[in-house]
Amino acid sequence: MSERPGLALRAKELDAADELAPLRERFVLDDVVYLDGNSLGALPVNVPDRVADVVRRQWGELRIRSWEESGWWTAPERIGDRIAPLVGAAPGQIVVGDSTSVNVFKALVAAVRMADAGRDELLVDATTFPTDGYIAESAARMTGRTLRPVTPAELPGALSDRTAAVLLNHVDYRSGRLHDLPGLTAAIHASGALAVWDLCHSAGALPVGLDEHGVDMAVGCTYKYLNGGPGSPAYLYVRRELQDRFDSPLPGWTSHAEPFAMSSAYAPAPGAVRGRTGTPDILSMLALEAALEVWDGVSVDAVRAKSLALTDFFLECVTAYTEPGRVECVTPGPHAERGSQIALRCSDAGEVMKRLIERGVVGDFRHPDVLRFGFTPLYVGFADTERAARLLGELLTG
């Protein structure tokens, strides 16, 4: 389908007025329209040299001295404090390390251990990313609780004095639906339970407000909108008021109050440090620290505003460039219910995405019939958005 001058012109004007447009230069990009940052963020330009320094100088020359002289030992908390403002948390409440799955396990078991003995039920988002469900099921078995999957819409009616803790996703990974973190957290607290949130698809894309809304614990990955690189370490948030009660099911030596005393008896360190487990993954961790520098001077509110503008414009372009009924948007229209992605249902989605990627538009496919497009406002522009919709239209009518 040929370019529509009106949409192309509007895209050019929107890009010219975009205050975040210069941030694109902070990333290694080419002429591909990259709409898969909700799976793996683009490489920040400063990361390769930083990693080279870590390998060649810090590891190669300083060797073991780098645990102290290069700040390796304190990296999990230091980097946690870099992430904190992006999720609305004060310093001293986030520790970086391990994977999202491991941190979900820590948070859920710790939450159950904090709950009253009579609270024998664990609720989990029935629409969650599979790993969260697997971990929740294992945590329930280990702690002698019953696991009950419920949708976020069903949650308020499912809460009771039996509920120990609830695990929810802030943004649904398939549809891009944004769930009501403030309202659901308040409902969970009103029932006397603890709220654990998975922020994988929201951190770095929209305001979260962990402290403001009284979230108890939260976990998230760093390789999506935070651009930390493939397999970069995840993070764990524990609200300050709960830290002295946080009883980790994985009390590794680096979370000990005196790790180098090598005591046979475990004594947890104070604060966020007790969320640590084993020796930090320094190479990935310091790559993440470098990647987070792209956020210097960037407002999360401005990122959210651009995200909504991009996804609005994409939907407008898709409507203009595709035949009626050829695709169905499964992402909610209202801004209050939308994350930073658009999911389109399409009967031949797998083949369509393969052909889109061949033509220079990279999104992804979710079984069985969903085309998923992630919009990372730090480096995606409006011309990218128009081009992606136009090429999609051409493939669907070809």
mmCIF file of C-alpha atoms in Angstrom:
data_model
loop_
_atom_site.group_PDB
_atom_site.id
_atom_site.type_symbol
_atom_site.label_atom_id
_atom_site.label_comp_id
_atom_site.label_asym_id
_atom_site.label_seq_id
_atom_site.Cartn_x
_atom_site.Cartn_y
_atom_site.Cartn_z
ATOM 1 C CA MET A 1 0.000 0.000 0.000
ATOM 2 C CA SER A 2 1.388 3.392 -0.973
ATOM 3 C CA GLU A 3 2.375 6.010 1.560
ATOM 4 C CA ARG A 4 -0.358 8.413 2.577
ATOM 5 C CA PRO A 5 1.161 11.904 2.439
ATOM 6 C CA GLY A 6 -0.976 13.178 5.296
ATOM 7 C CA LEU A 7 0.196 10.520 7.716
ATOM 8 C CA ALA A 8 3.813 10.742 6.587
ATOM 9 C CA LEU A 9 3.756 14.527 6.988
ATOM 10 C CA ARG A 10 2.207 14.282 10.446
ATOM 11 C CA ALA A 11 4.868 11.777 11.453
ATOM 12 C CA LYS A 12 7.571 14.196 10.314
ATOM 13 C CA GLU A 13 5.985 17.064 12.247
ATOM 14 C CA LEU A 14 5.570 14.954 15.388
ATOM 15 C CA ASP A 15 9.201 13.865 15.236
ATOM 16 C CA ALA A 16 10.324 17.478 14.826
ATOM 17 C CA ALA A 17 8.394 18.477 17.958
ATOM 18 C CA ASP A 18 9.481 15.451 20.019
ATOM 19 C CA GLU A 19 11.635 16.496 22.985
ATOM 20 C CA LEU A 20 12.856 12.916 23.415
ATOM 21 C CA ALA A 21 13.972 12.498 19.784
ATOM 22 C CA PRO A 22 17.660 13.346 20.524
ATOM 23 C CA LEU A 23 17.835 10.342 22.875
ATOM 24 C CA ARG A 24 17.903 8.036 19.859
ATOM 25 C CA GLU A 25 21.562 8.979 19.467
ATOM 26 C CA ARG A 26 22.292 7.245 22.767
ATOM 27 C CA PHE A 27 21.604 3.849 21.141
ATOM 28 C CA VAL A 28 23.218 1.644 18.501
ATOM 29 C CA LEU A 29 20.562 1.560 15.780
ATOM 30 C CA ASP A 30 20.264 1.188 12.022
ATOM 31 C CA ASP A 31 17.461 1.761 9.512
ATOM 32 C CA VAL A 32 15.418 -1.149 10.868
ATOM 33 C CA VAL A 33 12.201 -0.155 12.664
ATOM 34 C CA TYR A 34 12.799 -1.860 15.994
ATOM 35 C CA LEU A 35 9.513 -2.529 17.800
ATOM 36 C CA ASP A 36 10.684 -5.394 19.982
ATOM 37 C CA GLY A 37 12.192 -3.416 22.856
ATOM 38 C CA ASN A 38 9.553 -4.984 25.085
ATOM 39 C CA SER A 39 11.510 -8.237 24.624
ATOM 40 C CA LEU A 40 15.086 -6.952 24.302
ATOM 41 C CA GLY A 41 16.025 -3.295 24.428
ATOM 42 C CA ALA A 42 18.513 -1.765 22.008
ATOM 43 C CA LEU A 43 22.194 -1.429 22.897
ATOM 44 C CA PRO A 44 23.175 1.933 24.441
ATOM 45 C CA VAL A 45 26.258 3.358 22.735
ATOM 46 C CA ASN A 46 28.275 3.687 25.954
ATOM 47 C CA VAL A 47 27.972 0.043 26.982
ATOM 48 C CA PRO A 48 30.646 -1.628 24.778
ATOM 49 C CA ASP A 49 33.476 0.599 26.018
ATOM 50 C CA ARG A 50 32.330 0.256 29.615
ATOM 51 C CA VAL A 51 32.231 -3.533 29.380
ATOM 52 C CA ALA A 52 35.643 -3.513 27.720
ATOM 53 C CA ASP A 53 37.002 -1.539 30.677
ATOM 54 C CA VAL A 54 35.433 -3.957 33.144
ATOM 55 C CA VAL A 55 36.994 -6.912 31.346
ATOM 56 C CA ARG A 56 40.400 -5.498 30.456
ATOM 57 C CA ARG A 57 41.191 -3.205 33.380
ATOM 58 C CA GLN A 58 38.961 -4.086 36.316
ATOM 59 C CA TRP A 59 39.173 -7.849 35.810
ATOM 60 C CA GLY A 60 42.339 -8.075 33.690
ATOM 61 C CA GLU A 61 44.551 -5.716 35.701
ATOM 62 C CA LEU A 62 43.021 -5.139 39.114
ATOM 63 C CA ARG A 63 41.606 -8.635 39.367
ATOM 64 C CA ILE A 64 40.327 -9.387 42.878
ATOM 65 C CA ARG A 65 41.087 -5.834 44.026
ATOM 66 C CA SER A 66 38.094 -4.704 41.946
ATOM 67 C CA TRP A 67 35.638 -6.059 44.494
ATOM 68 C CA GLU A 68 36.609 -3.066 46.589
ATOM 69 C CA GLU A 69 38.475 -0.625 44.339
ATOM 70 C CA SER A 70 36.005 -0.840 41.433
ATOM 71 C CA GLY A 71 32.928 -1.081 43.627
ATOM 72 C CA TRP A 72 31.930 -4.572 42.553
ATOM 73 C CA TRP A 73 30.736 -5.620 46.008
ATOM 74 C CA THR A 74 28.262 -2.755 46.380
ATOM 75 C CA ALA A 75 27.001 -2.873 42.787
ATOM 76 C CA PRO A 76 23.666 -4.641 43.539
ATOM 77 C CA GLU A 77 22.479 -1.847 45.839
ATOM 78 C CA ARG A 78 24.117 0.989 43.890
ATOM 79 C CA ILE A 79 22.439 -0.079 40.661
ATOM 80 C CA GLY A 80 19.206 -0.683 42.541
ATOM 81 C CA ASP A 81 19.279 2.970 43.532
ATOM 82 C CA ARG A 82 19.676 3.902 39.850
ATOM 83 C CA ILE A 83 16.533 1.937 39.009
ATOM 84 C CA ALA A 84 14.577 3.259 42.002
ATOM 85 C CA PRO A 85 13.434 6.610 40.516
ATOM 86 C CA LEU A 86 12.244 4.838 37.363
ATOM 87 C CA VAL A 87 9.743 2.845 39.417
ATOM 88 C CA GLY A 88 8.904 5.500 41.991
ATOM 89 C CA ALA A 89 10.978 4.215 44.892
ATOM 90 C CA ALA A 90 13.233 5.986 47.352
ATOM 91 C CA PRO A 91 16.827 4.732 47.650
ATOM 92 C CA GLY A 92 17.655 1.711 49.769
ATOM 93 C CA GLN A 93 14.759 -0.525 48.739
ATOM 94 C CA ILE A 94 15.956 -2.252 45.551
ATOM 95 C CA VAL A 95 18.677 -4.822 45.102
ATOM 96 C CA VAL A 96 19.809 -6.004 41.666
ATOM 97 C CA GLY A 97 20.704 -9.616 40.985
ATOM 98 C CA ASP A 98 19.450 -13.061 39.994
ATOM 99 C CA SER A 99 16.639 -13.536 37.459
ATOM 100 C CA THR A 100 13.031 -12.393 37.578
ATOM 101 C CA SER A 101 11.977 -15.966 38.323
ATOM 102 C CA VAL A 102 14.313 -16.257 41.309
ATOM 103 C CA ASN A 103 13.160 -12.904 42.666
ATOM 104 C CA VAL A 104 9.492 -13.839 42.245
ATOM 105 C CA PHE A 105 10.215 -16.915 44.351
ATOM 106 C CA LYS A 106 11.973 -14.883 47.044
ATOM 107 C CA ALA A 107 9.185 -12.310 47.188
ATOM 108 C CA LEU A 108 6.300 -14.790 47.279
ATOM 109 C CA VAL A 109 7.766 -17.062 49.928
ATOM 110 C CA ALA A 110 8.826 -14.079 52.032
ATOM 111 C CA ALA A 111 5.311 -12.625 51.706
ATOM 112 C CA VAL A 112 3.716 -15.873 52.872
ATOM 113 C CA ARG A 113 6.121 -16.021 55.810
ATOM 114 C CA MET A 114 5.009 -12.530 56.835
ATOM 115 C CA ALA A 115 1.320 -13.457 56.688
ATOM 116 C CA ASP A 116 -0.763 -14.625 59.630
ATOM 117 C CA ALA A 117 -0.862 -18.414 60.077
ATOM 118 C CA GLY A 118 -4.544 -18.634 59.186
ATOM 119 C CA ARG A 119 -4.002 -17.129 55.766
ATOM 120 C CA ASP A 120 -3.661 -20.281 53.715
ATOM 121 C CA GLU A 121 -4.306 -19.057 50.178
ATOM 122 C CA LEU A 122 -1.999 -17.552 47.575
ATOM 123 C CA LEU A 123 -3.584 -15.728 44.626
ATOM 124 C CA VAL A 124 -1.860 -15.373 41.271
ATOM 125 C CA ASP A 125 -2.746 -13.521 38.092
ATOM 126 C CA ALA A 126 -4.359 -16.169 35.855
ATOM 127 C CA THR A 127 -3.168 -14.282 32.751
ATOM 128 C CA THR A 128 0.416 -14.025 33.965
ATOM 129 C CA PHE A 129 3.609 -14.827 32.088
ATOM 130 C CA PRO A 130 4.007 -18.615 32.495
ATOM 131 C CA THR A 131 7.089 -18.514 34.712
ATOM 132 C CA ASP A 132 5.288 -16.462 37.358
ATOM 133 C CA GLY A 133 2.575 -19.105 37.500
ATOM 134 C CA TYR A 134 5.089 -21.933 37.747
ATOM 135 C CA ILE A 135 6.969 -20.199 40.557
ATOM 136 C CA ALA A 136 3.745 -19.367 42.399
ATOM 137 C CA GLU A 137 2.641 -22.991 42.232
ATOM 138 C CA SER A 138 5.954 -24.170 43.647
ATOM 139 C CA ALA A 139 5.928 -21.495 46.371
ATOM 140 C CA ALA A 140 2.406 -22.545 47.386
ATOM 141 C CA ARG A 141 3.415 -26.206 47.634
ATOM 142 C CA MET A 142 6.525 -25.386 49.647
ATOM 143 C CA THR A 143 4.671 -23.187 52.133
ATOM 144 C CA GLY A 144 1.580 -25.375 52.449
ATOM 145 C CA ARG A 145 -0.720 -22.832 50.858
ATOM 146 C CA THR A 146 -3.422 -23.302 48.249
ATOM 147 C CA LEU A 147 -2.822 -21.545 44.953
ATOM 148 C CA ARG A 148 -5.794 -19.895 43.274
ATOM 149 C CA PRO A 149 -5.403 -18.282 39.830
ATOM 150 C CA VAL A 150 -7.736 -15.314 39.255
ATOM 151 C CA THR A 151 -7.823 -12.590 36.632
ATOM 152 C CA PRO A 152 -7.062 -9.046 37.806
ATOM 153 C CA ALA A 153 -10.712 -8.153 37.160
ATOM 154 C CA GLU A 154 -11.830 -10.986 39.447
ATOM 155 C CA LEU A 155 -9.319 -10.211 42.171
ATOM 156 C CA PRO A 156 -11.331 -7.816 44.389
ATOM 157 C CA GLY A 157 -14.086 -10.397 44.759
ATOM 158 C CA ALA A 158 -11.621 -13.229 45.398
ATOM 159 C CA LEU A 159 -9.790 -11.580 48.309
ATOM 160 C CA SER A 160 -10.629 -12.780 51.812
ATOM 161 C CA ASP A 161 -9.179 -13.289 55.271
ATOM 162 C CA ARG A 162 -7.623 -16.465 53.852
ATOM 163 C CA THR A 163 -5.451 -14.528 51.389
ATOM 164 C CA ALA A 164 -1.774 -14.397 52.347
ATOM 165 C CA ALA A 165 -0.321 -12.716 49.266
ATOM 166 C CA VAL A 166 -1.148 -11.830 45.675
ATOM 167 C CA LEU A 167 1.151 -11.867 42.628
ATOM 168 C CA LEU A 168 0.078 -9.652 39.737
ATOM 169 C CA ASN A 169 1.535 -8.373 36.467
ATOM 170 C CA HIS A 170 1.467 -4.616 35.994
ATOM 171 C CA VAL A 171 1.171 -4.993 32.199
ATOM 172 C CA ASP A 172 -0.089 -8.137 30.467
ATOM 173 C CA TYR A 173 2.676 -9.448 28.232
ATOM 174 C CA ARG A 174 0.332 -10.609 25.460
ATOM 175 C CA SER A 175 -2.205 -7.833 25.168
ATOM 176 C CA GLY A 176 -0.381 -4.855 26.639
ATOM 177 C CA ARG A 177 -3.226 -4.240 29.091
ATOM 178 C CA LEU A 178 -2.166 -2.032 32.011
ATOM 179 C CA HIS A 179 -3.676 -3.171 35.295
ATOM 180 C CA ASP A 180 -4.752 -0.853 38.087
ATOM 181 C CA LEU A 181 -1.781 -1.060 40.448
ATOM 182 C CA PRO A 182 -3.024 1.593 42.907
ATOM 183 C CA GLY A 183 -6.574 0.235 43.121
ATOM 184 C CA LEU A 184 -5.646 -3.435 43.293
ATOM 185 C CA THR A 185 -2.893 -2.813 45.836
ATOM 186 C CA ALA A 186 -5.385 -0.941 48.034
ATOM 187 C CA ALA A 187 -7.881 -3.806 47.741
ATOM 188 C CA ILE A 188 -5.210 -6.356 48.657
ATOM 189 C CA HIS A 189 -4.202 -4.332 51.701
ATOM 190 C CA ALA A 190 -7.835 -3.891 52.756
ATOM 191 C CA SER A 191 -8.075 -7.681 52.912
ATOM 192 C CA GLY A 192 -4.950 -7.845 55.090
ATOM 193 C CA ALA A 193 -2.767 -9.493 52.430
ATOM 194 C CA LEU A 194 0.520 -8.471 50.805
ATOM 195 C CA ALA A 195 0.885 -7.278 47.211
ATOM 196 C CA VAL A 196 3.704 -8.485 44.951
ATOM 197 C CA TRP A 197 3.911 -6.909 41.486
ATOM 198 C CA ASP A 198 5.809 -8.012 38.370
ATOM 199 C CA LEU A 199 7.029 -4.876 36.568
ATOM 200 C CA CYS A 200 8.768 -6.507 33.597
ATOM 201 C CA HIS A 201 6.571 -4.784 31.021
ATOM 202 C CA SER A 202 6.143 -1.442 32.760
ATOM 203 C CA ALA A 203 9.431 -0.322 34.313
ATOM 204 C CA GLY A 204 11.042 2.181 31.958
ATOM 205 C CA ALA A 205 7.857 2.645 29.952
ATOM 206 C CA LEU A 206 5.500 4.342 32.392
ATOM 207 C CA PRO A 207 5.280 5.642 35.964
ATOM 208 C CA VAL A 208 4.866 2.904 38.564
ATOM 209 C CA GLY A 209 4.756 4.646 41.945
ATOM 210 C CA LEU A 210 5.852 1.796 44.228
ATOM 211 C CA ASP A 211 6.295 3.987 47.319
ATOM 212 C CA GLU A 212 3.319 6.216 46.589
ATOM 213 C CA HIS A 213 0.924 3.291 46.328
ATOM 214 C CA GLY A 214 2.345 1.231 49.185
ATOM 215 C CA VAL A 215 3.391 -1.782 47.135
ATOM 216 C CA ASP A 216 4.904 -4.398 49.426
ATOM 217 C CA MET A 217 7.294 -6.124 47.056
ATOM 218 C CA ALA A 218 8.018 -5.950 43.341
ATOM 219 C CA VAL A 219 10.269 -7.664 40.846
ATOM 220 C CA GLY A 220 11.289 -6.913 37.301
ATOM 221 C CA CYS A 221 13.739 -7.661 34.541
ATOM 222 C CA THR A 222 16.134 -5.094 33.102
ATOM 223 C CA TYR A 223 16.595 -6.233 29.508
ATOM 224 C CA LYS A 224 13.362 -4.780 28.104
ATOM 225 C CA TYR A 225 12.647 -1.053 28.500
ATOM 226 C CA LEU A 226 15.707 -0.632 30.747
ATOM 227 C CA ASN A 227 18.007 -1.848 27.915
ATOM 228 C CA GLY A 228 20.353 -3.819 30.167
ATOM 229 C CA GLY A 229 21.232 -6.476 27.596
ATOM 230 C CA PRO A 230 20.320 -10.144 27.072
ATOM 231 C CA GLY A 231 19.978 -11.929 30.386
ATOM 232 C CA SER A 232 20.841 -8.829 32.404
ATOM 233 C CA PRO A 233 20.117 -9.245 36.120
ATOM 234 C CA ALA A 234 16.673 -8.603 37.526
ATOM 235 C CA TYR A 235 15.800 -6.629 40.658
ATOM 236 C CA LEU A 236 13.825 -7.015 43.859
ATOM 237 C CA TYR A 237 12.018 -4.204 45.682
ATOM 238 C CA VAL A 238 11.093 -4.618 49.341
ATOM 239 C CA ARG A 239 9.197 -1.746 50.950
ATOM 240 C CA ARG A 240 11.307 -0.194 53.676
ATOM 241 C CA GLU A 241 8.743 -0.903 56.402
ATOM 242 C CA LEU A 242 8.891 -4.630 55.618
ATOM 243 C CA GLN A 243 12.641 -5.063 55.289
ATOM 244 C CA ASP A 244 13.267 -6.178 58.859
ATOM 245 C CA ARG A 245 10.592 -8.879 58.387
ATOM 246 C CA PHE A 246 11.819 -10.037 54.969
ATOM 247 C CA ASP A 247 12.774 -13.694 55.462
ATOM 248 C CA SER A 248 14.339 -14.855 52.220
ATOM 249 C CA PRO A 249 13.937 -18.497 51.217
ATOM 250 C CA LEU A 250 17.359 -18.195 49.550
ATOM 251 C CA PRO A 251 19.588 -16.743 52.296
ATOM 252 C CA GLY A 252 22.876 -16.730 50.419
ATOM 253 C CA TRP A 253 26.166 -15.651 51.875
ATOM 254 C CA THR A 254 26.121 -12.185 50.311
ATOM 255 C CA SER A 255 22.944 -11.325 52.224
ATOM 256 C CA HIS A 256 24.574 -12.170 55.545
ATOM 257 C CA ALA A 257 25.174 -9.364 58.045
ATOM 258 C CA GLU A 258 28.855 -10.382 58.112
ATOM 259 C CA PRO A 259 29.462 -12.244 54.853
ATOM 260 C CA PHE A 260 33.217 -12.593 55.302
ATOM 261 C CA ALA A 261 32.936 -13.974 58.820
ATOM 262 C CA MET A 262 31.923 -17.230 57.129
ATOM 263 C CA SER A 263 29.668 -18.089 60.050
ATOM 264 C CA SER A 264 27.711 -21.326 59.962
ATOM 265 C CA ALA A 265 24.711 -19.481 61.441
ATOM 266 C CA TYR A 266 22.769 -17.141 59.206
ATOM 267 C CA ALA A 267 22.140 -13.567 60.328
ATOM 268 C CA PRO A 268 20.462 -11.380 57.690
ATOM 269 C CA ALA A 269 21.935 -8.029 56.740
ATOM 270 C CA PRO A 270 19.784 -4.971 57.302
ATOM 271 C CA GLY A 271 17.877 -3.261 54.508
ATOM 272 C CA ALA A 272 17.697 -4.219 50.846
ATOM 273 C CA VAL A 273 20.935 -6.210 51.115
ATOM 274 C CA ARG A 274 19.045 -9.154 52.611
ATOM 275 C CA GLY A 275 17.460 -9.650 49.183
ATOM 276 C CA ARG A 276 20.817 -10.747 47.788
ATOM 277 C CA THR A 277 21.726 -14.406 47.326
ATOM 278 C CA GLY A 278 25.072 -15.404 45.812
ATOM 279 C CA THR A 279 28.039 -13.701 44.198
ATOM 280 C CA PRO A 280 26.864 -10.926 41.846
ATOM 281 C CA ASP A 281 27.075 -11.443 38.081
ATOM 282 C CA ILE A 282 29.500 -8.565 37.654
ATOM 283 C CA LEU A 283 29.897 -8.446 33.862
ATOM 284 C CA SER A 284 26.157 -8.286 33.195
ATOM 285 C CA MET A 285 25.545 -6.079 36.207
ATOM 286 C CA LEU A 286 28.039 -3.418 35.183
ATOM 287 C CA ALA A 287 26.775 -3.501 31.599
ATOM 288 C CA LEU A 288 23.355 -2.728 33.055
ATOM 289 C CA GLU A 289 24.775 0.095 35.148
ATOM 290 C CA ALA A 290 26.239 1.678 32.028
ATOM 291 C CA ALA A 291 22.975 1.178 30.131
ATOM 292 C CA LEU A 292 21.002 3.006 32.823
ATOM 293 C CA GLU A 293 22.969 6.169 32.064
ATOM 294 C CA VAL A 294 20.712 6.740 29.045
ATOM 295 C CA TRP A 295 18.091 7.782 31.614
ATOM 296 C CA ASP A 296 20.126 10.734 32.855
ATOM 297 C CA GLY A 297 17.921 13.809 32.602
ATOM 298 C CA VAL A 298 14.936 11.847 31.286
ATOM 299 C CA SER A 299 11.478 12.200 32.812
ATOM 300 C CA VAL A 300 9.408 9.020 33.093
ATOM 301 C CA ASP A 301 6.295 11.178 32.685
ATOM 302 C CA ALA A 302 7.635 12.458 29.353
ATOM 303 C CA VAL A 303 8.353 8.872 28.298
ATOM 304 C CA ARG A 304 4.792 7.896 29.157
ATOM 305 C CA ALA A 305 3.328 10.815 27.208
ATOM 306 C CA LYS A 306 5.318 9.872 24.120
ATOM 307 C CA SER A 307 4.462 6.191 24.524
ATOM 308 C CA LEU A 308 0.758 6.967 24.429
ATOM 309 C CA ALA A 309 1.203 9.303 21.468
ATOM 310 C CA LEU A 310 3.158 6.643 19.559
ATOM 311 C CA THR A 311 0.642 3.894 20.205
ATOM 312 C CA ASP A 312 -2.283 6.198 19.358
ATOM 313 C CA PHE A 313 -0.605 7.149 16.085
ATOM 314 C CA PHE A 314 0.215 3.531 15.269
ATOM 315 C CA LEU A 315 -3.421 2.511 15.711
ATOM 316 C CA GLU A 316 -4.518 5.408 13.509
ATOM 317 C CA CYS A 317 -2.038 4.367 10.813
ATOM 318 C CA VAL A 318 -3.017 0.688 11.042
ATOM 319 C CA THR A 319 -6.651 1.672 10.545
ATOM 320 C CA ALA A 320 -5.728 3.760 7.521
ATOM 321 C CA TYR A 321 -3.417 1.204 5.908
ATOM 322 C CA THR A 322 -5.230 -2.097 6.504
ATOM 323 C CA GLU A 323 -8.513 -3.425 5.214
ATOM 324 C CA PRO A 324 -11.362 -3.390 7.760
ATOM 325 C CA GLY A 325 -11.484 -6.601 9.757
ATOM 326 C CA ARG A 326 -8.070 -7.843 8.634
ATOM 327 C CA VAL A 327 -6.583 -7.311 12.099
ATOM 328 C CA GLU A 328 -8.168 -6.841 15.517
ATOM 329 C CA CYS A 329 -6.542 -4.755 18.225
ATOM 330 C CA VAL A 330 -6.523 -6.620 21.550
ATOM 331 C CA THR A 331 -4.768 -3.826 23.447
ATOM 332 C CA PRO A 332 -7.213 -1.612 25.351
ATOM 333 C CA GLY A 333 -7.993 1.764 23.839
ATOM 334 C CA PRO A 334 -8.218 3.851 27.038
ATOM 335 C CA HIS A 335 -4.840 5.252 28.044
ATOM 336 C CA ALA A 336 -5.336 4.231 31.671
ATOM 337 C CA GLU A 337 -5.508 0.606 30.549
ATOM 338 C CA ARG A 338 -2.669 0.570 28.009
ATOM 339 C CA GLY A 339 0.996 -0.215 28.485
ATOM 340 C CA SER A 340 3.614 0.606 25.843
ATOM 341 C CA GLN A 341 2.777 -2.020 23.238
ATOM 342 C CA ILE A 342 0.084 -2.773 20.699
ATOM 343 C CA ALA A 343 -1.098 -6.333 20.117
ATOM 344 C CA LEU A 344 -3.010 -7.117 16.943
ATOM 345 C CA ARG A 345 -4.857 -10.375 16.378
ATOM 346 C CA CYS A 346 -4.285 -11.785 12.902
ATOM 347 C CA SER A 347 -5.065 -15.321 11.696
ATOM 348 C CA ASP A 348 -1.698 -15.734 9.953
ATOM 349 C CA ALA A 349 0.278 -13.738 12.512
ATOM 350 C CA GLY A 350 3.349 -15.977 12.543
ATOM 351 C CA GLU A 351 3.914 -15.712 8.793
ATOM 352 C CA VAL A 352 3.055 -12.014 8.721
ATOM 353 C CA MET A 353 5.634 -11.197 11.386
ATOM 354 C CA LYS A 354 8.275 -13.251 9.608
ATOM 355 C CA ARG A 355 7.685 -11.268 6.417
ATOM 356 C CA LEU A 356 7.613 -7.958 8.303
ATOM 357 C CA ILE A 357 11.001 -8.690 9.814
ATOM 358 C CA GLU A 358 12.375 -9.509 6.354
ATOM 359 C CA ARG A 359 11.235 -6.033 5.249
ATOM 360 C CA GLY A 360 12.875 -4.235 8.153
ATOM 361 C CA VAL A 361 10.161 -3.983 10.801
ATOM 362 C CA VAL A 362 10.953 -6.056 13.877
ATOM 363 C CA GLY A 363 8.147 -6.954 16.250
ATOM 364 C CA ASP A 364 7.285 -10.381 17.567
ATOM 365 C CA PHE A 365 4.671 -13.120 17.416
ATOM 366 C CA ARG A 366 2.820 -14.640 20.345
ATOM 367 C CA HIS A 367 1.035 -17.951 19.886
ATOM 368 C CA PRO A 368 -1.445 -18.511 18.419
ATOM 369 C CA ASP A 369 -2.401 -15.352 16.516
ATOM 370 C CA VAL A 370 -0.952 -12.175 18.018
ATOM 371 C CA LEU A 371 1.350 -9.640 16.375
ATOM 372 C CA ARG A 372 3.070 -7.724 19.166
ATOM 373 C CA PHE A 373 4.682 -4.305 18.671
ATOM 374 C CA GLY A 374 6.589 -2.666 21.518
ATOM 375 C CA PHE A 375 7.160 1.085 21.515
ATOM 376 C CA THR A 376 10.260 2.267 23.369
ATOM 377 C CA PRO A 377 9.977 6.071 23.462
ATOM 378 C CA LEU A 378 13.702 6.606 24.016
ATOM 379 C CA TYR A 379 14.490 5.536 20.462
ATOM 380 C CA VAL A 380 11.280 4.880 18.490
ATOM 381 C CA GLY A 381 9.939 7.803 16.464
ATOM 382 C CA PHE A 382 6.717 8.649 14.681
ATOM 383 C CA ALA A 383 8.171 8.073 11.207
ATOM 384 C CA ASP A 384 9.158 4.585 12.387
ATOM 385 C CA THR A 385 5.586 4.088 13.523
ATOM 386 C CA GLU A 386 4.046 5.183 10.221
ATOM 387 C CA ARG A 387 6.468 3.013 8.243
ATOM 388 C CA ALA A 388 5.679 -0.060 10.341
ATOM 389 C CA ALA A 389 1.926 0.350 9.858
ATOM 390 C CA ARG A 390 2.320 0.993 6.122
ATOM 391 C CA LEU A 391 4.457 -2.117 5.562
ATOM 392 C CA LEU A 392 2.013 -4.143 7.634
ATOM 393 C CA GLY A 393 -0.811 -2.915 5.435
ATOM 394 C CA GLU A 394 1.095 -3.849 2.283
ATOM 395 C CA LEU A 395 1.717 -7.384 3.547
ATOM 396 C CA LEU A 396 -1.888 -7.883 4.586
ATOM 397 C CA THR A 397 -3.244 -6.798 1.197
ATOM 398 C CA GLY A 398 -0.539 -8.387 -0.929
#
